Short mmCIF file of N, CA, C and O in Angstrom, two decimals:
data_model
loop_
_atom_site.label_atom_id
_atom_site.label_comp_id
_atom_site.label_asym_id
_atom_site.label_seq_id
_atom_site.Cartn_x
_atom_site.Cartn_y
_atom_site.Cartn_z
N MET A 1 2.23 -18.78 6.50
CA MET A 1 1.88 -18.37 7.59
C MET A 1 0.46 -17.89 7.32
O MET A 1 0.53 -17.55 6.46
N GLY A 2 -0.08 -17.63 8.16
CA GLY A 2 -1.76 -17.02 7.89
C GLY A 2 -2.35 -16.85 8.80
O GLY A 2 -1.69 -17.33 10.43
N GLY A 3 -3.20 -16.15 8.97
CA GLY A 3 -3.73 -15.89 10.21
C GLY A 3 -5.08 -15.00 9.93
O GLY A 3 -5.46 -14.24 8.96
N ASN A 4 -5.98 -14.69 11.06
CA ASN A 4 -7.03 -13.95 10.85
C ASN A 4 -6.68 -12.65 11.37
O ASN A 4 -6.05 -12.75 12.91
N CYS A 5 -6.75 -11.29 11.29
CA CYS A 5 -6.82 -10.30 12.02
C CYS A 5 -8.04 -9.45 12.73
O CYS A 5 -9.03 -9.46 11.06
N LEU A 6 -8.43 -9.33 13.55
CA LEU A 6 -10.04 -8.49 13.43
C LEU A 6 -10.23 -7.02 13.54
O LEU A 6 -9.38 -6.83 14.52
N VAL A 7 -10.43 -6.65 13.01
CA VAL A 7 -10.52 -5.33 13.23
C VAL A 7 -11.86 -4.38 13.40
O VAL A 7 -12.56 -4.47 12.47
N SER A 8 -11.74 -3.56 14.75
CA SER A 8 -12.85 -2.45 14.72
C SER A 8 -12.87 -1.70 14.05
O SER A 8 -11.81 -0.80 14.65
N PHE A 9 -13.98 -0.68 13.98
CA PHE A 9 -14.13 0.53 13.46
C PHE A 9 -15.39 1.46 13.93
O PHE A 9 -16.41 0.61 13.95
N ILE A 10 -15.42 2.24 13.64
CA ILE A 10 -16.91 3.17 13.40
C ILE A 10 -17.06 3.55 11.77
O ILE A 10 -16.29 4.37 11.33
N VAL A 11 -18.35 3.43 11.55
CA VAL A 11 -18.52 3.86 10.19
C VAL A 11 -19.27 4.73 10.54
O VAL A 11 -20.30 5.17 11.10
N ARG A 12 -18.82 6.51 9.95
CA ARG A 12 -19.32 7.55 9.78
C ARG A 12 -20.61 7.72 9.20
O ARG A 12 -20.59 6.87 7.86
N ILE A 13 -21.50 8.56 9.06
CA ILE A 13 -22.75 8.89 8.14
C ILE A 13 -22.47 8.56 7.19
O ILE A 13 -23.15 8.92 5.68
N ASP A 14 -21.00 9.46 6.31
CA ASP A 14 -20.77 9.77 5.18
C ASP A 14 -20.19 8.07 4.46
O ASP A 14 -19.97 8.20 3.20
N GLY A 15 -19.89 7.21 5.25
CA GLY A 15 -19.55 5.63 4.89
C GLY A 15 -17.93 5.63 5.19
O GLY A 15 -17.62 4.80 4.90
N THR A 16 -17.42 6.79 5.53
CA THR A 16 -15.94 6.44 5.76
C THR A 16 -15.88 5.58 7.03
O THR A 16 -16.55 5.92 7.65
N THR A 17 -14.49 5.40 7.78
CA THR A 17 -14.27 4.75 8.99
C THR A 17 -13.12 5.82 9.94
O THR A 17 -12.78 6.61 9.17
N THR A 18 -13.64 5.24 10.52
CA THR A 18 -12.54 6.23 11.69
C THR A 18 -12.49 5.65 13.29
O THR A 18 -13.03 4.14 13.04
N ASP A 19 -11.77 5.91 14.17
CA ASP A 19 -11.87 4.81 15.31
C ASP A 19 -11.13 3.64 15.04
O ASP A 19 -11.79 2.54 15.14
N ILE A 20 -10.39 3.29 13.95
CA ILE A 20 -9.68 2.02 13.64
C ILE A 20 -8.61 1.19 14.75
O ILE A 20 -7.89 1.80 14.86
N HIS A 21 -8.79 -0.01 14.92
CA HIS A 21 -7.90 -0.92 15.59
C HIS A 21 -8.06 -2.11 15.30
O HIS A 21 -9.26 -2.24 15.45
N VAL A 22 -7.10 -2.84 16.03
CA VAL A 22 -6.90 -4.14 15.98
C VAL A 22 -7.63 -4.66 17.39
O VAL A 22 -7.24 -4.65 18.36
N ALA A 23 -8.75 -5.71 16.95
CA ALA A 23 -9.56 -6.19 18.15
C ALA A 23 -9.03 -7.67 18.55
O ALA A 23 -8.55 -7.89 19.63
N LYS A 24 -8.29 -8.24 17.36
CA LYS A 24 -7.74 -9.46 17.60
C LYS A 24 -6.61 -9.38 16.65
O LYS A 24 -6.74 -9.47 15.68
N SER A 25 -5.05 -9.77 17.24
CA SER A 25 -3.81 -9.67 16.18
C SER A 25 -3.96 -10.91 15.52
O SER A 25 -4.10 -12.07 16.14
N ILE A 26 -2.94 -11.17 14.76
CA ILE A 26 -3.17 -12.30 14.31
C ILE A 26 -1.68 -12.84 15.16
O ILE A 26 -1.36 -14.40 15.19
N ALA A 27 -0.59 -12.15 15.26
CA ALA A 27 0.58 -12.53 16.31
C ALA A 27 -0.07 -13.12 17.38
O ALA A 27 0.37 -13.73 18.28
N ASP A 28 -1.60 -13.10 18.05
CA ASP A 28 -1.76 -13.79 19.31
C ASP A 28 -2.16 -15.63 18.91
O ASP A 28 -2.13 -16.13 20.02
N THR A 29 -2.06 -15.79 17.52
CA THR A 29 -1.70 -17.29 17.64
C THR A 29 -0.50 -17.99 17.18
O THR A 29 -0.57 -19.02 16.89
N LEU A 30 0.37 -16.88 16.97
CA LEU A 30 1.57 -17.66 16.11
C LEU A 30 3.06 -17.77 17.28
O LEU A 30 2.92 -17.26 18.64
N VAL A 31 3.69 -18.37 17.32
CA VAL A 31 5.25 -18.55 17.99
C VAL A 31 5.48 -16.84 18.06
O VAL A 31 5.68 -16.29 17.33
N GLN A 32 6.77 -16.98 18.70
CA GLN A 32 7.34 -15.72 18.75
C GLN A 32 8.07 -15.20 18.21
O GLN A 32 8.28 -14.38 17.51
N GLU A 33 8.60 -15.99 16.75
CA GLU A 33 9.44 -15.56 15.93
C GLU A 33 8.45 -15.17 14.64
O GLU A 33 9.27 -14.68 14.15
N GLY A 34 7.22 -15.37 14.60
CA GLY A 34 6.39 -14.69 13.77
C GLY A 34 5.90 -13.73 14.26
O GLY A 34 5.21 -12.92 13.43
N THR A 35 5.89 -13.12 15.19
CA THR A 35 5.25 -12.20 15.75
C THR A 35 5.51 -10.57 15.12
O THR A 35 4.50 -10.10 14.81
N ARG A 36 7.28 -10.43 14.38
CA ARG A 36 7.06 -9.43 13.98
C ARG A 36 6.23 -8.85 12.40
O ARG A 36 5.48 -8.32 12.18
N ALA A 37 6.38 -9.96 11.80
CA ALA A 37 5.80 -10.20 10.42
C ALA A 37 4.46 -9.98 11.04
O ALA A 37 3.51 -9.07 10.09
N ALA A 38 3.56 -10.73 11.50
CA ALA A 38 2.36 -10.56 11.90
C ALA A 38 1.76 -9.55 12.55
O ALA A 38 0.85 -8.93 12.14
N LEU A 39 2.83 -8.57 13.25
CA LEU A 39 2.30 -7.18 13.34
C LEU A 39 2.42 -6.37 12.45
O LEU A 39 1.25 -4.75 12.23
N THR A 40 3.07 -6.44 11.20
CA THR A 40 3.18 -5.92 9.95
C THR A 40 1.75 -6.11 9.75
O THR A 40 1.36 -5.00 8.66
N LEU A 41 1.24 -7.07 9.55
CA LEU A 41 0.21 -7.85 8.74
C LEU A 41 -0.80 -6.46 9.34
O LEU A 41 -2.36 -6.69 8.70
N ASP A 42 -0.62 -7.26 10.66
CA ASP A 42 -2.19 -5.81 11.75
C ASP A 42 -2.19 -4.56 11.00
O ASP A 42 -3.02 -3.93 10.80
N GLU A 43 -1.00 -3.75 11.16
CA GLU A 43 -0.82 -2.72 10.48
C GLU A 43 -1.29 -2.34 9.23
O GLU A 43 -1.93 -1.52 8.86
N ASN A 44 -1.12 -3.49 7.99
CA ASN A 44 -1.87 -3.42 6.70
C ASN A 44 -3.28 -3.42 6.95
O ASN A 44 -3.83 -2.91 5.79
N ALA A 45 -3.79 -4.45 7.75
CA ALA A 45 -5.10 -4.80 7.99
C ALA A 45 -5.75 -3.34 7.78
O ALA A 45 -6.74 -2.99 7.64
N VAL A 46 -5.39 -2.64 8.98
CA VAL A 46 -5.62 -1.09 9.52
C VAL A 46 -5.36 -0.22 8.39
O VAL A 46 -6.78 0.65 8.01
N LYS A 47 -4.55 -0.11 7.58
CA LYS A 47 -4.71 1.04 6.36
C LYS A 47 -5.87 0.07 5.40
O LYS A 47 -5.99 1.35 4.99
N VAL A 48 -5.69 -1.21 5.11
CA VAL A 48 -6.56 -1.17 4.04
C VAL A 48 -8.11 -1.04 4.35
O VAL A 48 -8.93 -0.60 3.72
N VAL A 49 -8.30 -1.44 5.93
CA VAL A 49 -10.03 -0.68 6.59
C VAL A 49 -10.45 0.79 5.99
O VAL A 49 -11.66 1.40 6.00
N ALA A 50 -9.18 1.41 6.46
CA ALA A 50 -9.24 2.71 6.20
C ALA A 50 -9.82 3.37 5.03
O ALA A 50 -10.58 4.24 4.96
N GLN A 51 -9.59 2.64 4.03
CA GLN A 51 -9.63 2.52 2.37
C GLN A 51 -11.04 2.38 2.01
O GLN A 51 -11.55 2.55 1.15
N TYR A 52 -11.64 1.21 3.04
CA TYR A 52 -13.03 0.66 2.60
C TYR A 52 -14.08 1.84 2.74
O TYR A 52 -13.69 3.05 3.50
N ARG A 53 -15.10 2.27 1.97
CA ARG A 53 -15.92 2.41 1.88
C ARG A 53 -17.68 1.85 2.32
O ARG A 53 -17.49 0.95 1.85
N PHE A 54 -18.34 1.97 3.18
CA PHE A 54 -19.66 0.86 3.39
C PHE A 54 -20.89 1.86 3.47
O PHE A 54 -20.61 3.54 3.48
N THR A 55 -21.91 1.60 3.09
CA THR A 55 -22.90 2.16 3.56
C THR A 55 -23.45 2.52 4.67
O THR A 55 -23.47 1.20 5.60
N PRO A 56 -23.76 3.72 4.96
CA PRO A 56 -24.36 3.95 6.85
C PRO A 56 -25.57 3.27 7.29
O PRO A 56 -25.96 3.11 6.48
N ALA A 57 -25.08 2.80 8.48
CA ALA A 57 -26.80 2.40 8.85
C ALA A 57 -27.70 3.24 8.85
O ALA A 57 -27.39 4.56 8.75
N THR A 58 -29.14 3.61 9.18
CA THR A 58 -29.79 4.32 8.98
C THR A 58 -31.05 3.78 10.11
O THR A 58 -31.08 2.77 10.97
N TYR A 59 -31.26 5.05 10.82
CA TYR A 59 -32.43 4.88 12.17
C TYR A 59 -33.39 5.92 12.36
O TYR A 59 -32.91 6.92 11.58
N ARG A 60 -34.31 5.47 11.48
CA ARG A 60 -35.65 5.96 11.02
C ARG A 60 -35.55 7.28 9.56
O ARG A 60 -36.08 8.28 9.76
N GLY A 61 -34.77 6.44 8.88
CA GLY A 61 -34.27 6.98 7.46
C GLY A 61 -33.37 8.05 7.94
O GLY A 61 -32.95 8.43 6.61
N THR A 62 -32.68 8.31 9.01
CA THR A 62 -31.60 9.08 8.60
C THR A 62 -30.13 8.30 9.28
O THR A 62 -30.08 7.86 10.18
N PRO A 63 -29.31 8.63 8.78
CA PRO A 63 -27.89 7.98 8.56
C PRO A 63 -27.39 8.19 9.91
O PRO A 63 -27.41 9.23 10.66
N VAL A 64 -26.70 7.05 10.42
CA VAL A 64 -26.34 7.41 12.04
C VAL A 64 -24.88 6.16 12.00
O VAL A 64 -24.94 5.25 11.07
N PRO A 65 -24.03 6.84 12.90
CA PRO A 65 -22.67 5.91 12.89
C PRO A 65 -23.06 5.19 13.64
O PRO A 65 -23.57 4.70 14.09
N TYR A 66 -22.15 4.08 13.54
CA TYR A 66 -22.51 2.78 13.84
C TYR A 66 -20.95 1.82 13.88
O TYR A 66 -19.70 1.91 13.25
N ARG A 67 -20.83 0.81 15.08
CA ARG A 67 -19.52 0.36 15.38
C ARG A 67 -19.68 -0.94 14.97
O ARG A 67 -20.66 -1.73 15.11
N THR A 68 -18.21 -1.33 14.03
CA THR A 68 -18.74 -3.22 13.15
C THR A 68 -17.22 -3.41 13.37
O THR A 68 -16.15 -2.49 14.01
N THR A 69 -17.12 -5.02 12.91
CA THR A 69 -15.76 -5.46 12.99
C THR A 69 -15.86 -6.13 11.30
O THR A 69 -16.67 -6.50 11.08
N VAL A 70 -14.50 -6.25 11.14
CA VAL A 70 -14.26 -6.75 10.03
C VAL A 70 -12.89 -7.58 10.11
O VAL A 70 -11.89 -7.19 10.63
N GLU A 71 -13.07 -9.05 9.52
CA GLU A 71 -12.40 -10.13 9.76
C GLU A 71 -11.32 -9.84 8.50
O GLU A 71 -11.72 -10.24 7.28
N VAL A 72 -9.78 -9.61 8.48
CA VAL A 72 -9.25 -10.05 7.64
C VAL A 72 -8.21 -10.75 7.80
O VAL A 72 -7.55 -11.34 8.18
N ASN A 73 -8.16 -11.51 6.56
CA ASN A 73 -8.02 -13.17 6.63
C ASN A 73 -6.58 -13.02 5.45
O ASN A 73 -6.63 -12.92 4.63
N TYR A 74 -5.30 -13.53 6.05
CA TYR A 74 -3.91 -13.26 4.87
C TYR A 74 -3.74 -15.15 5.43
O TYR A 74 -3.56 -15.74 5.90
N GLN A 75 -3.17 -14.91 3.90
CA GLN A 75 -2.35 -16.75 4.05
C GLN A 75 -0.96 -16.23 3.17
O GLN A 75 -1.12 -15.44 1.83
N ILE A 76 0.40 -16.45 3.51
CA ILE A 76 1.35 -16.14 2.72
C ILE A 76 1.62 -17.56 2.50
O ILE A 76 1.93 -18.27 3.45
N PHE A 77 2.05 -17.59 1.16
CA PHE A 77 2.54 -19.01 0.55
C PHE A 77 3.78 -18.88 0.35
O PHE A 77 4.59 -17.99 -0.12
#
């Protein structure tokens, strides 16, 4: 099993993340019996992104928050 989870979030001016949510679930591409496992992977992707630290965007030299997405790829062997 494997797939991609698209996670959307806001990067704050200190580089931490907030407003994290799954924009596209791995479960969207699987048959019914894999849905529970896929939702667990989605939850894990949100937890991992919450730990990320980013370089904040800047506008005229001042850090500003911005919304972005990250694609988390899972391959289960």
